[in-house]
Short mmCIF file of C-alpha atoms in Angstrom, two decimals:
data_model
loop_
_atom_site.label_atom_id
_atom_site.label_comp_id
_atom_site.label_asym_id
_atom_site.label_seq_id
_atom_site.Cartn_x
_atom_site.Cartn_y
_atom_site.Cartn_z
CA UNK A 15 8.44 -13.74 -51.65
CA UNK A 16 8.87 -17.54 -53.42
CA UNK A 17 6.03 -19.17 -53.49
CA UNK A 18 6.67 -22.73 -52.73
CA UNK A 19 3.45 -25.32 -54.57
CA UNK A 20 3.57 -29.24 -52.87
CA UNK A 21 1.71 -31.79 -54.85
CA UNK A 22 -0.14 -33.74 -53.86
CA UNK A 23 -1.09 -31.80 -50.79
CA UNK A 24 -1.75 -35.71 -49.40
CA UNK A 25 -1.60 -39.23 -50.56
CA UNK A 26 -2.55 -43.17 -49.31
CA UNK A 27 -0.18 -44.97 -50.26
CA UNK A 28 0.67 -48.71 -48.83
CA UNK A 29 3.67 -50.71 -47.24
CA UNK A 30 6.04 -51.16 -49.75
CA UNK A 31 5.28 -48.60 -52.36
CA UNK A 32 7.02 -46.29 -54.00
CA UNK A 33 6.21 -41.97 -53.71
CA UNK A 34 6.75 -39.20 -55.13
CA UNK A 35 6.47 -35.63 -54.19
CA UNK A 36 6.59 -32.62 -56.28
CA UNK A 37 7.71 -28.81 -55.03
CA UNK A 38 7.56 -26.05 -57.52
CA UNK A 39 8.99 -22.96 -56.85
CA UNK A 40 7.50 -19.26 -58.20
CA UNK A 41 10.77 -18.27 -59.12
CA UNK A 42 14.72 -20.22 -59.09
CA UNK A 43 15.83 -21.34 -56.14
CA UNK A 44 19.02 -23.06 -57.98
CA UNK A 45 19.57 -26.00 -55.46
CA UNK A 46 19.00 -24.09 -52.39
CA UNK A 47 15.60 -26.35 -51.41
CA UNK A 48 15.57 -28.87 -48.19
CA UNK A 49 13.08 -30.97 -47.13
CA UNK A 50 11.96 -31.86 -44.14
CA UNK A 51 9.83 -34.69 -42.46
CA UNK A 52 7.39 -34.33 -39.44
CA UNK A 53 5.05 -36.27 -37.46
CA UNK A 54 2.38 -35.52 -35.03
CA UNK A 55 3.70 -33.64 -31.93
CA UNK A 56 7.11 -33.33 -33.25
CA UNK A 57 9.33 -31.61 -34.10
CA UNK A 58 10.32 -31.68 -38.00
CA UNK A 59 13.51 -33.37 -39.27
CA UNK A 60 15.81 -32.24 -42.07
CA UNK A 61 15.85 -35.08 -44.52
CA UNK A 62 17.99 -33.75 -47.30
CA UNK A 63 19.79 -29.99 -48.19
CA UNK A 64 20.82 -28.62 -51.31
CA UNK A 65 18.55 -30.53 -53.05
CA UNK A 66 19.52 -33.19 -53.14
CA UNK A 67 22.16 -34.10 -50.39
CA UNK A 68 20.62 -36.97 -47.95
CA UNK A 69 21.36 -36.09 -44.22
CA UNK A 70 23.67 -38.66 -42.25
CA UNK A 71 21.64 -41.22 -40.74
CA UNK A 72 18.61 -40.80 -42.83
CA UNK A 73 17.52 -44.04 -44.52
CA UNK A 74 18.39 -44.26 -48.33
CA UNK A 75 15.14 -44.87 -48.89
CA UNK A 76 14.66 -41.15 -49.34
CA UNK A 77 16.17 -39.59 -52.31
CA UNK A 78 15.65 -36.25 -53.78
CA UNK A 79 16.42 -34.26 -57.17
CA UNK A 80 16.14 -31.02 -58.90
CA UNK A 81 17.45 -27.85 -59.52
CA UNK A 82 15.95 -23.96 -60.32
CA UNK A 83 12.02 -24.29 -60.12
CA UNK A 84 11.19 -27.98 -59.99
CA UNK A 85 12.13 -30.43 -57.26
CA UNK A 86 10.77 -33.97 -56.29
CA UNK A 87 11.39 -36.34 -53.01
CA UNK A 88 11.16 -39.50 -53.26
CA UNK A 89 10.53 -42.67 -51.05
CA UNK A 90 11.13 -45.88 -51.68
CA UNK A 91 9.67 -48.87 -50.49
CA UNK A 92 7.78 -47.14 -47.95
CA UNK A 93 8.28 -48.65 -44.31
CA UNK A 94 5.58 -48.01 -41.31
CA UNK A 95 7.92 -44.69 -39.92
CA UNK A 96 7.50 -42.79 -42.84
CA UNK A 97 3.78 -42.07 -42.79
CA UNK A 98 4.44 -38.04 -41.61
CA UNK A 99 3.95 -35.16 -43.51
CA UNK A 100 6.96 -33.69 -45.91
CA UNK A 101 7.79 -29.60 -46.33
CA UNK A 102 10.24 -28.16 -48.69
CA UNK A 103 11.05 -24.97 -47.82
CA UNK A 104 13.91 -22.38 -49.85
CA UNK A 105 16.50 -20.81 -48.50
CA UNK A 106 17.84 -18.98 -51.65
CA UNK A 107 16.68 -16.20 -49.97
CA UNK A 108 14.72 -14.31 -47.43
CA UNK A 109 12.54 -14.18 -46.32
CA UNK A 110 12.36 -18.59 -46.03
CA UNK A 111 9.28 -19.97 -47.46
CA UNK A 112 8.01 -23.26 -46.57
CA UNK A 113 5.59 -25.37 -49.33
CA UNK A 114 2.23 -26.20 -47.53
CA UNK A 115 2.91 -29.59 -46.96
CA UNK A 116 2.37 -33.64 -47.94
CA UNK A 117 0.88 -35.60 -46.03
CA UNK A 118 1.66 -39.20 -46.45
CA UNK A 119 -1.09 -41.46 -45.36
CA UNK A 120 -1.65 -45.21 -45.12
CA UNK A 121 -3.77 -46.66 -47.39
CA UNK B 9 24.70 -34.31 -28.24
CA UNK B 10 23.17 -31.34 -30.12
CA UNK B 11 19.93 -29.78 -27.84
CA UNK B 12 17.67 -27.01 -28.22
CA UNK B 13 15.03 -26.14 -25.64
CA UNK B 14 12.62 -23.38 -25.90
CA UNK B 15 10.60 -21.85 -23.39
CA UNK B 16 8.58 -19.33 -22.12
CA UNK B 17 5.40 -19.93 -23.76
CA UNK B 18 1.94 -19.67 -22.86
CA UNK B 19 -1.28 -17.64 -22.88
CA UNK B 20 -1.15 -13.96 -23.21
CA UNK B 21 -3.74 -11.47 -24.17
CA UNK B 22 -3.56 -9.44 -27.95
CA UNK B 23 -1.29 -6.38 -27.95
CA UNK B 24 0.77 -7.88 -24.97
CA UNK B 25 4.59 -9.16 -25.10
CA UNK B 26 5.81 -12.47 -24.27
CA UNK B 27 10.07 -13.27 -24.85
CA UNK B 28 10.62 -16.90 -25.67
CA UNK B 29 14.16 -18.55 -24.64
CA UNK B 30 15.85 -21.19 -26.74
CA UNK B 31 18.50 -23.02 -24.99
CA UNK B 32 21.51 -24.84 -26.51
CA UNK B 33 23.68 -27.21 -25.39
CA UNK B 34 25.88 -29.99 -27.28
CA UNK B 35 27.75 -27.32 -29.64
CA UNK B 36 29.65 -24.09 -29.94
CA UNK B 37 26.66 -21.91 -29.83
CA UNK B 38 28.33 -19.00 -31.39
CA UNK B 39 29.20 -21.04 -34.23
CA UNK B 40 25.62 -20.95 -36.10
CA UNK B 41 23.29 -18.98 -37.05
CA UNK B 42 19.93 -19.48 -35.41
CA UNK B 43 16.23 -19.71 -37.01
CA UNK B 44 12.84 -19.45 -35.36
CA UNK B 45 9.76 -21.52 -36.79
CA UNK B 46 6.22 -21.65 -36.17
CA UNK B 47 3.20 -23.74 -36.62
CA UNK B 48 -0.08 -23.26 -36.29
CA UNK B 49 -2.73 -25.34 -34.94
CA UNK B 50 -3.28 -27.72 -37.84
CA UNK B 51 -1.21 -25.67 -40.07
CA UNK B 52 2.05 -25.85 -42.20
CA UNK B 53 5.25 -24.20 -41.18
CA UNK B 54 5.98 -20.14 -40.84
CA UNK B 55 9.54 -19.08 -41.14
CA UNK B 56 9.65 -16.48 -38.63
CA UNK B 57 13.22 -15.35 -39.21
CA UNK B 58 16.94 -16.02 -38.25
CA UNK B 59 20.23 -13.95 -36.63
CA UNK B 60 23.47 -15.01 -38.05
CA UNK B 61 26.16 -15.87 -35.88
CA UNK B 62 28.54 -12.80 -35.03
CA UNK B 63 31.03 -14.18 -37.07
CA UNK B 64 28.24 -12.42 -39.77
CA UNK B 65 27.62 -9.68 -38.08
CA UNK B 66 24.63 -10.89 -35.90
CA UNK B 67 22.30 -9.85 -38.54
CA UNK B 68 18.71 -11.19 -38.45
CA UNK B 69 15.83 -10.89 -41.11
CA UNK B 70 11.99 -11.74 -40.66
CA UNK B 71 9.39 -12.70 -41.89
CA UNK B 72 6.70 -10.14 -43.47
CA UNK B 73 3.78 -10.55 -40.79
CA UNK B 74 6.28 -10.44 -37.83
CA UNK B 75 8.71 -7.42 -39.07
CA UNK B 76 8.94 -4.77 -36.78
CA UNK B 77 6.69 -6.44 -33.88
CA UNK B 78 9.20 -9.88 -33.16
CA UNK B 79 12.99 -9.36 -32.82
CA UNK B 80 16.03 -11.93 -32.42
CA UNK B 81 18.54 -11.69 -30.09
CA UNK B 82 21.36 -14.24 -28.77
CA UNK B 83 23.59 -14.21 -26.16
CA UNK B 84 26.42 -16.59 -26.81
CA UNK B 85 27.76 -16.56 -23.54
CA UNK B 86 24.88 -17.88 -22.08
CA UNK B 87 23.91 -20.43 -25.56
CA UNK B 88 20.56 -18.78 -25.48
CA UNK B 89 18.75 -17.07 -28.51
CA UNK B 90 15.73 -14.99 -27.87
CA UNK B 91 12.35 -14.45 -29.82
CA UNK B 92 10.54 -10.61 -28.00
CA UNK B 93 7.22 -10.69 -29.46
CA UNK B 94 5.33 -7.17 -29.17
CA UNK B 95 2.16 -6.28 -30.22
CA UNK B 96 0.88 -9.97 -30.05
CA UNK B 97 -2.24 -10.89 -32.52
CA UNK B 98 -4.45 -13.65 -32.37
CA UNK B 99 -3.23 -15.25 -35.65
CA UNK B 100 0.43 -15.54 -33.55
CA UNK B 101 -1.08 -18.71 -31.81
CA UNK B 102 1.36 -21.22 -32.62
CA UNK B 103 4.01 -23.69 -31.28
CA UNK B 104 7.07 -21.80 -31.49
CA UNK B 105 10.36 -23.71 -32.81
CA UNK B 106 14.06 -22.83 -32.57
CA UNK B 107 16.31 -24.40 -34.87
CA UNK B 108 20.32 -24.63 -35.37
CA UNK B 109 21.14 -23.45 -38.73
CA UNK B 110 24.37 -24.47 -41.01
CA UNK B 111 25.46 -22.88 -44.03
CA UNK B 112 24.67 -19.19 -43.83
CA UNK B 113 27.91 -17.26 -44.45
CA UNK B 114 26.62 -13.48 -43.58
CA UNK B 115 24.13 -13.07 -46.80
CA UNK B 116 20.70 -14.06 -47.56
CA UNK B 117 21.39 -16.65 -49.06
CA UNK B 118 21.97 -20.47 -47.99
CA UNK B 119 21.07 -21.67 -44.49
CA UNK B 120 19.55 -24.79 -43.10
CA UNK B 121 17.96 -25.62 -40.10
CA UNK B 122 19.75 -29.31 -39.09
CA UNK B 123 18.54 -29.66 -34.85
CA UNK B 124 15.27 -28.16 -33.75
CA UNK B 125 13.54 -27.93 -30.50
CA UNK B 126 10.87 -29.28 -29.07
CA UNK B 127 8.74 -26.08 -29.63
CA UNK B 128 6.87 -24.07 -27.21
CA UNK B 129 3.14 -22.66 -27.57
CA UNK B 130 2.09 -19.88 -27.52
CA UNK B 131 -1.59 -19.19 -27.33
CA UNK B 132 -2.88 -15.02 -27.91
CA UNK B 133 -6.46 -15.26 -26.91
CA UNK B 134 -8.54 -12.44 -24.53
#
């Protein structure tokens, strides 16, 4: 199975700053990496696909980039709403692995 | 508007079954391949595993700890994909998702769930 590594596995981070995080894969996954966003007692969202491609009507303040093993998502200017915890998960191939998580917290 | 609603959670003992529902409404069911997801209590995500849409043969693949104790189904007349989970374990407690997937075309490869549900738990205790 791919192994899927977050960093960090959480961060504090205040209103207006700038994040990064990392998802390293145990083998290629060429561009076939999403990530996702959830918050308590919901439901995750899909944020971006293919690596890179931002879903319609999420905020441009979420970008994303990578290709094969290393993959970052990034959010700028952090508002209130996006204190949640972020997943990238494969789907080169099954089975569909899932990192462990981010949590994004408020500093 | 795109919907999913699961159901049929709830307690059951280990080595029992439980089938979970997940109804759709808002698309062409038939159209998409569907995924099942679950979460732990204050865990990560568990892909569980998928069935394609018939257009791709209706094919489903799981995940490692659920092969040959969970399987998929779907009825497309009805919009409704089903999760039958034999041989229930304790470490099966979780809240259950079902998810819409786009851009699976029959092989392993590609696939993304876009609409989820609200999830359903699923507690395996004695």
């Amino acid at each position: 199975d791919i192994q899927l590594t977050q960093s960090p596995a959480s961060l504090s981070a205040s209103i207006g700053d700038r994040v990064t995080i990392t998802c390293r894969a145990s083998q290629t996954v060429t561009k076939y990496l999403n990530w996702f966003q959830q918050k308590p007692g919901k439901a995750p969202k899909l944020l971006i696909d293919g690596a890179s491609d931002l879903q319609g009507g999420v905020t441009s303040r979420f970008s994303a980039s990578g290709s094969g093993t290393h993959f970052t998502l990034t959010i700028n200017t952090l508002q209130r709403e996006d204190f949640a915890t972020y997943y990238c998960q494969q789907s080169f191939t099954v089975p569909r692995t899932f990192g462990q998580g981010t949590k994004v917290e408020l500093k | 508007e795109v919907q999913l609603m699961e159901s049929g959670g709830g307690l059951v003992q280990p080595g029992r079954s439980l089938r979970l529902s997940c109804t759709a409404s808002g698309f062409t069911f038939g159209d998409y391949a569907v995924s099942w997801v679950r979460q732990a209590p204050g865990k990560g995500l568990e892909w569980v595993g998928f069935i394609r849409s018939k257009a791709f043969g209706g094919t489903t693949d799981y995940a490692a700890s659920v092969a040959g104790r969970f399987m998929i189904s779907r009825d497309d007349s009805k919009s409704v994909a089903y999760l039958q989970m034999n041989g229930l374990k304790i470490d099966d407690t979780a809240v259950y998702y079902c998810t819409r997937d786009i851009g699976n075309y029959g092989g392993k490869r590609g696939g993304t769930a876009d609409y989820w549900g609200q999830g359903t738990l699923v507690t395996v205790s004695s």
